[in-house]
Coordinates of C-alpha atoms in Angstrom, one line a residue:
K1 CA 29.3 -3.2 18.9
K2 CA 28.6 -1.3 21.5
L3 CA 27.5 2.6 20.8
T4 CA 29.9 4.9 22.9
D5 CA 30.6 8.3 23.4
E6 CA 33.1 7.5 21.1
T7 CA 31.3 6.2 18.6
M8 CA 28.7 9.1 18.7
T9 CA 31.0 11.4 16.8
I10 CA 30.1 9.8 12.9
F11 CA 26.8 10.9 13.4
S12 CA 28.1 14.8 12.8
P13 CA 26.1 17.2 11.2
E14 CA 28.5 17.9 8.4
T15 CA 27.8 13.8 7.4
T16 CA 24.8 12.8 9.0
C17 CA 20.8 13.5 9.1
L18 CA 19.7 12.4 11.5
R19 CA 15.4 12.2 11.7
R20 CA 15.1 8.7 13.5
V21 CA 17.3 7.2 15.6
K22 CA 17.1 4.5 18.0
I23 CA 19.7 3.7 21.3
R24 CA 19.7 0.5 23.3
N25 CA 21.5 -0.6 26.1
A26 CA 24.4 1.9 25.2
P27 CA 26.7 3.1 27.5
L28 CA 26.3 6.8 27.4
T29 CA 27.2 9.6 28.4
K30 CA 26.0 13.6 28.3
R31 CA 29.5 13.7 26.1
G32 CA 28.0 11.4 23.8
L33 CA 24.4 12.2 23.6
R34 CA 25.3 15.9 23.0
N35 CA 26.0 15.1 19.0
L36 CA 22.4 14.5 18.8
R37 CA 22.4 18.5 19.4
S38 CA 22.2 19.9 15.9
H39 CA 20.2 17.3 14.2
K40 CA 16.4 17.5 13.6
I41 CA 14.8 14.0 15.1
I42 CA 11.4 13.5 14.7
E43 CA 11.7 9.8 16.2
L44 CA 14.3 9.4 19.9
E45 CA 14.1 5.6 21.3
A46 CA 16.0 5.5 24.0
V47 CA 16.3 2.0 25.9
G48 CA 17.7 1.1 28.9
L49 CA 19.9 4.4 29.4
K50 CA 21.5 3.8 32.7
H51 CA 24.3 6.0 32.6
V52 CA 22.5 8.9 31.9
T53 CA 18.6 10.5 32.7
V54 CA 15.5 11.0 30.5
N55 CA 16.5 14.8 31.7
D56 CA 20.0 14.3 30.7
L57 CA 18.8 13.2 27.1
I58 CA 16.7 15.3 26.9
G59 CA 18.9 18.3 28.1
C60 CA 21.4 17.1 24.6
L61 CA 18.6 17.7 22.1
G62 CA 18.4 20.4 20.0
E63 CA 15.8 23.3 20.1
W64 CA 14.1 22.0 16.5
T65 CA 13.6 18.7 18.2
L66 CA 12.5 19.4 21.1
S67 CA 10.0 21.5 19.2
N68 CA 9.5 19.0 16.7
L69 CA 10.3 15.3 18.1
K70 CA 6.8 13.1 17.3
T71 CA 7.8 9.8 19.4
L72 CA 9.8 9.6 22.0
N73 CA 10.2 5.8 23.7
V74 CA 12.6 5.8 27.2
M75 CA 11.6 2.1 28.1
N76 CA 13.6 0.7 30.9
S77 CA 16.0 4.2 31.2
T78 CA 16.2 6.0 34.5
L79 CA 14.4 8.6 34.8
F80 CA 15.4 10.1 38.0
N81 CA 19.1 10.4 39.3
N82 CA 17.2 10.6 43.0
V83 CA 18.0 14.1 43.3
N84 CA 15.0 16.3 41.6
E85 CA 12.2 14.1 40.5
F86 CA 10.7 16.8 38.6
C87 CA 12.7 18.2 37.0
V88 CA 12.9 15.0 34.5
V89 CA 8.8 15.6 33.9
V90 CA 9.3 19.8 33.1
A91 CA 11.9 18.0 30.3
L92 CA 9.1 16.2 29.1
S93 CA 6.9 18.8 29.1
K94 CA 8.9 20.9 27.1
L95 CA 8.5 18.2 24.0
R96 CA 4.8 20.3 23.3
N97 CA 4.7 18.4 20.0
L98 CA 5.1 15.1 21.2
R99 CA 2.2 12.5 20.1
S100 CA 3.8 9.4 21.8
L101 CA 5.3 8.2 24.4
N102 CA 6.9 5.8 26.0
V103 CA 8.4 5.7 29.8
S104 CA 7.0 1.5 30.7
H105 CA 9.6 0.6 33.1
T106 CA 10.3 3.2 34.3
E107 CA 10.1 5.5 38.0
F108 CA 7.0 7.9 36.1
N109 CA 4.4 8.7 38.7
K110 CA 1.6 10.0 39.6
N111 CA 3.0 13.7 39.6
G112 CA 4.6 13.1 36.0
L113 CA 0.9 11.4 34.6
A114 CA -0.1 14.7 36.1
I115 CA 2.0 17.3 33.8
I116 CA 2.2 15.6 30.8
A117 CA -1.4 15.2 30.7
E118 CA -2.0 18.9 30.9
D119 CA 1.7 19.9 29.5
L120 CA 1.7 17.3 25.9
P121 CA -1.7 19.0 23.9
A122 CA -0.3 16.8 20.8
L123 CA 0.0 12.9 23.0
E124 CA -2.2 10.4 21.7
S125 CA -0.5 7.5 22.4
L126 CA 0.8 6.3 26.0
D127 CA 2.6 3.5 27.4
I128 CA 3.2 3.6 30.8
S129 CA 3.4 0.0 31.9
C130 CA 5.4 -1.3 34.8
T131 CA 5.4 2.3 36.5
T132 CA 4.4 3.2 40.2
I133 CA 1.4 4.5 39.1
S134 CA -1.4 3.9 41.6
D135 CA -3.9 6.5 39.9
L136 CA -5.7 6.9 36.0
S137 CA -7.5 9.8 36.7
P138 CA -5.1 12.6 35.4
L139 CA -5.9 10.8 31.9
R140 CA -9.4 12.3 31.9
K141 CA -7.3 16.1 30.6
C142 CA -6.4 13.5 27.7
K143 CA -10.1 12.3 26.8
D144 CA -10.5 14.1 23.5
R145 CA -7.1 13.5 22.4
L146 CA -5.9 10.2 23.9
K147 CA -6.4 7.0 21.5
S148 CA -3.3 4.0 22.7
L149 CA -3.4 3.1 25.8
S150 CA -0.7 0.7 27.2
M151 CA -1.3 -0.3 31.0
Y152 CA 0.2 -3.5 31.8
N153 CA 1.7 -4.6 35.3
L154 CA 0.1 -1.5 36.8
R155 CA -1.4 -1.2 41.0
A156 CA -4.3 1.1 39.3
I157 CA -5.5 -1.9 38.2
L158 CA -6.7 -2.6 41.7
N159 CA -8.4 1.0 42.3
K160 CA -11.9 0.5 41.6
D161 CA -11.7 4.5 39.7
V162 CA -9.6 2.4 36.4
V163 CA -12.4 1.5 34.9
S164 CA -14.1 4.5 35.3
T165 CA -11.2 6.8 33.6
I166 CA -11.5 4.6 30.4
C167 CA -14.3 4.7 29.9
E168 CA -14.4 8.6 30.1
L169 CA -11.2 8.0 26.9
K170 CA -13.7 9.6 23.6
H171 CA -11.0 7.5 21.4
L172 CA -9.3 4.6 22.7

């Protein structure tokens, strides 16, 4: 069975306490995701969301979760709604304590990379595989904290500055 907006109502804060949430290829809308608002989530995996954007997902999270979320995996989900690609990166930058981010197989780009490198001071693990990123230079801002970087099938592999940028990442 698929997780739907209706089945999401099972997870009311009166009956459940969600800390680690995994949603895979579910036809959820903002209506269903709003059920996450009252929970104190520290790990969120929302893979393959196509009916809502990552910005919508982040907008459905409560203040406690926005302040304390450690892991976010939005692989193969929709980042942009063709209206404003900037807003999703601004939404991601609200997750100040995020340590691990997976945006693989999404429309994530260099502008997003620059913003998260600057605005996510706790970021230690990043997966940008199969994205449109062709320049890794924004990662230099993470050189003292990034411990894990996954980046297969990137255009950046053809860029001559890739090796020098990676060598600057001290803790990989």
